[in-house]
Each structure stands twice: as structure tokens, then as C-alpha cells.
PDB file of C-alpha atoms and ligand atoms in Angstrom:
ATOM      1  CA  MET A   1      15.310   2.632  12.883  1.00 38.00           C
ATOM      2  CA  SER A   2      11.651   2.745  11.930  1.00 46.00           C
ATOM      3  CA  LEU A   3       8.823   1.060  13.804  1.00 45.00           C
ATOM      4  CA  LEU A   4       9.633  -2.048  11.832  1.00 46.00           C
ATOM      5  CA  GLY A   5      12.293  -4.469  12.991  1.00 43.00           C
ATOM      6  CA  ARG A   6      15.556  -4.388  11.062  1.00 41.00           C
ATOM      7  CA  ALA A   7      15.110  -7.933   9.756  1.00 43.00           C
ATOM      8  CA  GLN A   8      11.618  -7.129   8.511  1.00 47.00           C
ATOM      9  CA  VAL A   9      12.716  -3.962   6.753  1.00 45.00           C
ATOM     10  CA  GLU A  10      15.570  -5.793   5.075  1.00 44.00           C
ATOM     11  CA  ALA A  11      13.211  -8.558   3.975  1.00 47.00           C
ATOM     12  CA  TRP A  12      10.734  -6.003   2.659  1.00 48.00           C
ATOM     13  CA  GLY A  13      12.853  -3.503   0.833  1.00 46.00           C
ATOM     14  CA  GLN A  14      15.883  -1.336   0.712  1.00 45.00           C
ATOM     15  CA  PRO A  15      17.122  -0.662   4.244  1.00 45.00           C
ATOM     16  CA  LYS A  16      16.399   2.936   5.214  1.00 48.00           C
ATOM     17  CA  HIS A  17      20.006   3.753   6.138  1.00 42.00           C
ATOM     18  CA  LEU A  18      21.177   2.742   2.648  1.00 41.00           C
ATOM     19  CA  LYS A  19      18.620   4.765   0.703  1.00 42.00           C
ATOM     20  CA  GLY A  20      20.119   7.151  -1.811  1.00 39.00           C
ATOM     21  CA  ARG A  21      23.540   5.532  -1.600  1.00 34.00           C
ATOM     22  CA  GLY A  22      23.372   3.501  -4.768  1.00 33.00           C
ATOM     23  CA  TYR A  23      22.438   0.339  -2.881  1.00 33.00           C
ATOM     24  CA  VAL A  24      19.630  -1.677  -4.437  1.00 37.00           C
ATOM     25  CA  ASN A  25      18.268  -4.716  -2.660  1.00 41.00           C
ATOM     26  CA  ASN A  26      17.281  -6.527  -5.861  1.00 48.00           C
ATOM     27  CA  ILE A  27      16.375  -9.776  -4.149  1.00 50.00           C
ATOM     28  CA  SER A  28      13.813  -8.257  -1.802  1.00 69.00           C
ATOM     29  CA  LEU A  29      12.356  -5.895  -4.400  1.00 73.00           C
ATOM     30  CA  GLN A  30      11.906  -8.809  -6.801  1.00 75.00           C
ATOM     31  CA  ALA A  31      10.291 -10.828  -4.025  1.00 93.00           C
ATOM     32  CA  CYS A  32       7.828  -8.082  -2.984  1.00 97.00           C
ATOM     33  CA  ILE A  33       4.356  -9.343  -3.927  1.00 97.00           C
ATOM     34  CA  PHE A  34       2.922  -5.857  -4.533  1.00 97.00           C
ATOM     35  CA  CYS A  35       5.880  -4.961  -6.788  1.00 97.00           C
ATOM     36  CA  LYS A  36       5.128  -8.203  -8.667  1.00 97.00           C
ATOM     37  CA  ILE A  37       1.477  -7.181  -9.041  1.00 98.00           C
ATOM     38  CA  ALA A  38       2.577  -3.698 -10.188  1.00 97.00           C
ATOM     39  CA  ARG A  39       4.866  -5.296 -12.826  1.00 96.00           C
ATOM     40  CA  GLY A  40       2.068  -7.630 -13.963  1.00 97.00           C
ATOM     41  CA  GLU A  41       3.968 -10.719 -12.790  1.00 97.00           C
ATOM     42  CA  LEU A  42       1.224 -11.757 -10.327  1.00 97.00           C
ATOM     43  CA  PRO A  43      -2.483 -11.689 -11.193  1.00 98.00           C
ATOM     44  CA  ALA A  44      -4.781  -9.191  -9.501  1.00 98.00           C
ATOM     45  CA  THR A  45      -8.182  -7.669 -10.166  1.00 98.00           C
ATOM     46  CA  VAL A  46      -7.054  -4.171 -11.055  1.00 98.00           C
ATOM     47  CA  VAL A  47      -9.664  -1.432 -10.571  1.00 98.00           C
ATOM     48  CA  HIS A  48      -7.474   1.621 -11.182  1.00 97.00           C
ATOM     49  CA  ASP A  49      -4.255   1.886 -13.162  1.00 97.00           C
ATOM     50  CA  GLU A  50      -2.096   4.937 -13.819  1.00 96.00           C
ATOM     51  CA  ALA A  51       1.569   5.675 -14.388  1.00 96.00           C
ATOM     52  CA  ASP A  52       2.691   5.606 -10.770  1.00 97.00           C
ATOM     53  CA  LEU A  53      -0.351   4.266  -8.862  1.00 98.00           C
ATOM     54  CA  LEU A  54      -2.327   1.033  -8.915  1.00 98.00           C
ATOM     55  CA  ALA A  55      -5.458  -0.194  -7.142  1.00 98.00           C
ATOM     56  CA  PHE A  56      -6.610  -3.819  -6.993  1.00 98.00           C
ATOM     57  CA  ARG A  57      -9.022  -5.973  -5.003  1.00 98.00           C
ATOM     58  CA  ASP A  58      -7.776  -7.448  -1.761  1.00 98.00           C
ATOM     59  CA  LEU A  59      -7.298 -11.230  -1.966  1.00 98.00           C
ATOM     60  CA  SER A  60      -9.038 -11.670   1.374  1.00 98.00           C
ATOM     61  CA  PRO A  61     -11.747  -8.974   1.521  1.00 98.00           C
ATOM     62  CA  GLN A  62     -12.832  -7.778   4.961  1.00 97.00           C
ATOM     63  CA  SER A  63     -15.893  -5.923   3.660  1.00 98.00           C
ATOM     64  CA  PRO A  64     -18.066  -6.069   0.503  1.00 98.00           C
ATOM     65  CA  HIS A  65     -15.714  -3.520  -1.028  1.00 98.00           C
ATOM     66  CA  HIS A  66     -12.019  -3.945  -0.138  1.00 98.00           C
ATOM     67  CA  THR A  67      -9.429  -2.429  -2.446  1.00 98.00           C
ATOM     68  CA  LEU A  68      -5.707  -1.850  -1.966  1.00 98.00           C
ATOM     69  CA  LEU A  69      -4.105   1.279  -3.409  1.00 99.00           C
ATOM     70  CA  ILE A  70      -0.338   1.332  -3.896  1.00 98.00           C
ATOM     71  CA  PRO A  71       2.374   3.498  -5.378  1.00 98.00           C
ATOM     72  CA  ARG A  72       4.139   1.483  -8.090  1.00 98.00           C
ATOM     73  CA  LYS A  73       7.410   2.619  -6.556  1.00 96.00           C
ATOM     74  CA  HIS A  74       8.513   0.336  -3.720  1.00 96.00           C
ATOM     75  CA  ILE A  75       8.144   2.149  -0.404  1.00 97.00           C
ATOM     76  CA  ALA A  76       8.157  -0.269   2.532  1.00 96.00           C
ATOM     77  CA  SER A  77       5.694   1.594   4.750  1.00 97.00           C
ATOM     78  CA  LEU A  78       4.316   5.009   5.634  1.00 97.00           C
ATOM     79  CA  ASP A  79       7.268   5.372   7.971  1.00 97.00           C
ATOM     80  CA  ASP A  80       9.637   5.070   5.007  1.00 97.00           C
ATOM     81  CA  LEU A  81       8.202   8.011   3.079  1.00 97.00           C
ATOM     82  CA  ASP A  82      10.617  10.753   2.060  1.00 97.00           C
ATOM     83  CA  GLU A  83       9.735  14.446   2.057  1.00 97.00           C
ATOM     84  CA  ASP A  84       9.504  14.411  -1.755  1.00 97.00           C
ATOM     85  CA  ASP A  85       6.872  11.622  -1.694  1.00 98.00           C
ATOM     86  CA  GLY A  86       4.221  14.168  -0.656  1.00 98.00           C
ATOM     87  CA  ASP A  87       2.834  14.683  -4.160  1.00 98.00           C
ATOM     88  CA  LEU A  88       2.671  10.924  -4.788  1.00 98.00           C
ATOM     89  CA  MET A  89       0.829  10.359  -1.502  1.00 98.00           C
ATOM     90  CA  GLY A  90      -1.558  13.221  -2.214  1.00 98.00           C
ATOM     91  CA  ARG A  91      -2.413  11.622  -5.543  1.00 98.00           C
ATOM     92  CA  LEU A  92      -2.833   8.225  -3.836  1.00 98.00           C
ATOM     93  CA  MET A  93      -5.400   9.796  -1.490  1.00 98.00           C
ATOM     94  CA  LEU A  94      -7.217  11.473  -4.389  1.00 98.00           C
ATOM     95  CA  ALA A  95      -7.256   8.158  -6.281  1.00 98.00           C
ATOM     96  CA  ALA A  96      -8.876   6.580  -3.192  1.00 98.00           C
ATOM     97  CA  ARG A  97     -11.486   9.355  -3.094  1.00 98.00           C
ATOM     98  CA  ASP A  98     -12.276   8.929  -6.803  1.00 98.00           C
ATOM     99  CA  LEU A  99     -12.440   5.149  -6.506  1.00 98.00           C
ATOM    100  CA  ALA A 100     -14.795   5.400  -3.513  1.00 98.00           C
ATOM    101  CA  ARG A 101     -17.048   7.706  -5.538  1.00 98.00           C
ATOM    102  CA  ARG A 102     -16.944   5.410  -8.590  1.00 97.00           C
ATOM    103  CA  GLN A 103     -17.786   2.387  -6.460  1.00 96.00           C
ATOM    104  CA  GLY A 104     -20.760   4.222  -4.945  1.00 97.00           C
ATOM    105  CA  LEU A 105     -19.291   4.267  -1.439  1.00 98.00           C
ATOM    106  CA  ALA A 106     -19.056   8.001  -0.852  1.00 97.00           C
ATOM    107  CA  GLU A 107     -22.631   8.593   0.236  1.00 97.00           C
ATOM    108  CA  ALA A 108     -22.791   5.870   2.892  1.00 98.00           C
ATOM    109  CA  GLY A 109     -19.139   6.341   3.862  1.00 98.00           C
ATOM    110  CA  TYR A 110     -16.047   4.189   3.890  1.00 98.00           C
ATOM    111  CA  ARG A 111     -12.705   3.760   5.636  1.00 98.00           C
ATOM    112  CA  LEU A 112      -9.156   4.369   4.394  1.00 98.00           C
ATOM    113  CA  VAL A 113      -6.499   2.548   6.424  1.00 98.00           C
ATOM    114  CA  ALA A 114      -2.717   2.361   6.361  1.00 98.00           C
ATOM    115  CA  ASN A 115      -1.332  -0.289   8.686  1.00 98.00           C
ATOM    116  CA  VAL A 116       2.253   0.491   9.712  1.00 97.00           C
ATOM    117  CA  GLY A 117       4.680  -2.016  11.204  1.00 96.00           C
ATOM    118  CA  ALA A 118       4.102  -4.899  13.569  1.00 96.00           C
ATOM    119  CA  ASP A 119       1.743  -3.225  16.066  1.00 96.00           C
ATOM    120  CA  GLY A 120      -0.132  -1.605  13.183  1.00 97.00           C
ATOM    121  CA  GLY A 121      -0.791  -5.064  11.728  1.00 96.00           C
ATOM    122  CA  GLN A 122       1.125  -4.534   8.487  1.00 97.00           C
ATOM    123  CA  SER A 123       1.724  -7.875   6.780  1.00 96.00           C
ATOM    124  CA  VAL A 124       2.926  -6.788   3.317  1.00 97.00           C
ATOM    125  CA  GLY A 125       5.986  -4.551   3.240  1.00 96.00           C
ATOM    126  CA  HIS A 126       4.956  -2.301   0.350  1.00 97.00           C
ATOM    127  CA  LEU A 127       3.036   0.825   1.334  1.00 98.00           C
ATOM    128  CA  HIS A 128      -0.683   0.423   0.667  1.00 98.00           C
ATOM    129  CA  LEU A 129      -3.997   1.989   1.618  1.00 98.00           C
ATOM    130  CA  HIS A 130      -7.001  -0.228   2.328  1.00 98.00           C
ATOM    131  CA  LEU A 131     -10.275   1.165   0.993  1.00 98.00           C
ATOM    132  CA  LEU A 132     -13.044  -0.587   2.922  1.00 98.00           C
ATOM    133  CA  GLY A 133     -16.757  -0.057   2.476  1.00 98.00           C
ATOM    134  CA  GLY A 134     -20.124  -1.560   1.758  1.00 98.00           C
ATOM    135  CA  ARG A 135     -21.052  -2.219   5.392  1.00 98.00           C
ATOM    136  CA  PRO A 136     -20.928  -0.311   8.691  1.00 97.00           C
ATOM    137  CA  LEU A 137     -17.414  -0.577  10.132  1.00 97.00           C
ATOM    138  CA  SER A 138     -16.949  -0.654  13.894  1.00 96.00           C
ATOM    139  CA  TRP A 139     -14.552   1.504  15.902  1.00 97.00           C
ATOM    140  CA  PRO A 140     -12.142   1.176  17.629  1.00 95.00           C
ATOM    141  CA  PRO A 141     -10.276  -1.501  15.673  1.00 91.00           C
ATOM    142  CA  GLY A 142      -9.229  -4.624  17.532  1.00 84.00           C
TER     143      GLY A 142
HETATM  144  P1  LIG B   1      -1.646  -5.333   5.599  1.00 67.72           P
HETATM  145  O1  LIG B   1      -1.971  -6.428   6.583  1.00 67.72           O
HETATM  146  O2  LIG B   1      -0.185  -5.346   5.249  1.00 67.72           O
HETATM  147  O3  LIG B   1      -2.148  -3.979   6.010  1.00 67.72           O
HETATM  148  O4  LIG B   1      -2.475  -5.664   4.287  1.00 67.72           O
HETATM  149  C1  LIG B   1      -2.042  -6.549   3.325  1.00 67.72           C
HETATM  150  C2  LIG B   1      -3.251  -6.978   2.535  1.00 67.72           C
HETATM  151  O5  LIG B   1      -2.799  -7.588   1.341  1.00 67.72           O
HETATM  152  C3  LIG B   1      -4.131  -7.999   3.250  1.00 67.72           C
HETATM  153  O6  LIG B   1      -5.445  -7.469   3.384  1.00 67.72           O
HETATM  154  C4  LIG B   1      -4.096  -9.215   2.331  1.00 67.72           C
HETATM  155  O7  LIG B   1      -5.342  -9.868   2.249  1.00 67.72           O
HETATM  156  C5  LIG B   1      -3.666  -8.635   1.010  1.00 67.72           C
HETATM  157  N1  LIG B   1      -2.896  -9.527   0.166  1.00 67.72           N
HETATM  158  C6  LIG B   1      -1.856 -10.309   0.547  1.00 67.72           C
HETATM  159  N2  LIG B   1      -1.355 -10.956  -0.511  1.00 67.72           N
HETATM  160  C7  LIG B   1      -2.089 -10.567  -1.588  1.00 67.72           C
HETATM  161  C8  LIG B   1      -2.051 -10.909  -2.969  1.00 67.72           C
HETATM  162  O8  LIG B   1      -1.217 -11.682  -3.442  1.00 67.72           O
HETATM  163  N3  LIG B   1      -2.975 -10.326  -3.771  1.00 67.72           N
HETATM  164  C9  LIG B   1      -3.907  -9.438  -3.293  1.00 67.72           C
HETATM  165  N4  LIG B   1      -4.767  -8.926  -4.159  1.00 67.72           N
HETATM  166  N5  LIG B   1      -3.970  -9.103  -1.989  1.00 67.72           N
HETATM  167  C10 LIG B   1      -3.073  -9.660  -1.144  1.00 67.72           C
HETATM  168 ZN1  LIG B   2       7.232  -3.565  -3.400  1.00 67.72          ZN
END
């Protein structure tokens, strides 16, 4: 079992132990808000759009610049990555770097965050990176 509780994983996406066995949790995938944004079924301010990645403004920004970057494919969290997701995740990181440069954040600096599971503060069960910038960010996090 991942860091996430079983109930949470099952609410968020395909249970890990059933992956690759032809089981598709249609109800939870249809309910996933980031999948809905990726399918264009929920509005979002999209700032980067490509075949398998999407970036859009956070609904509740925690800094002057706060963007979420997601794979279009539903992956519940960083802990649910498969070995063959490496290329996708590499491209997600490069998209974050390019976006930070385009938004003029690179010189002053910025933060890239992936919250994982309950203790990590993850509230949406679709893997995402937060790109935060535009003000000095304190450390350590709360
Ligand atoms: P987490 O807490 O899982 O790391 O981050 C989830 C983020 O998604 C939060 O910062 C929250 O403000 C954002 N969020 C939640 N629902 C929506 C939504 O419907 N649209 C957008 N754009 N952001 C959302
Ligand atoms: Zn999803």
C-alpha cells in the first residue's frame, strides 16, 4: 500500500494492486477534477498545453505566480508512478522550467513542489507539480 490510505486511493483513481489487470475505475477517473480539466470539462486558465501535459493556474494561489502542472494521464500521486513514467516526468519537469522562464521567474527563483499523500498535504488525487514564485518563499514549510 502506498502512503495514501486505501479508501483515498480508491476514491482518487485505479487501485495500485489492480493496475495493468484490465480493471478501470471509471467512476473515480470521471470524478477526478484534474482529469476533467484535462478533458476540457471544467474551466481553467491554461498556460501550457501539449499532447500529454497541461499547466493551469491554481484556483487558490499561494503566491503571485502559482501554476499546477499535470500529466494528462491519471496518476494518483508521485508514489503511484511506474518505472516507464520516467520520460513523462522528465518532460513535466522541463515544462516547469520553461514555464518559469517564460513567466520571468527564473532569475529571482521559484519553488517546484509535489505534495504526496496525507502527511504531504495532497488534496487532489491526480499527480501535479506546484510552480510557485513571485515572492520570497520561506523554508521549512509548515
Ligand atoms: P495539493 O493540495 O493536492 O498539493 O494541491 C491541489 C491544488 O489544486 C490546490 O492548490 C488547490 O487550490 C488546487 N485546486 C483544487 N481544485 C481546483 C480546481 O478546480 N481548479 C484549479 N485550477 N485548481 C484547483
Ligand atoms: Zn485524474
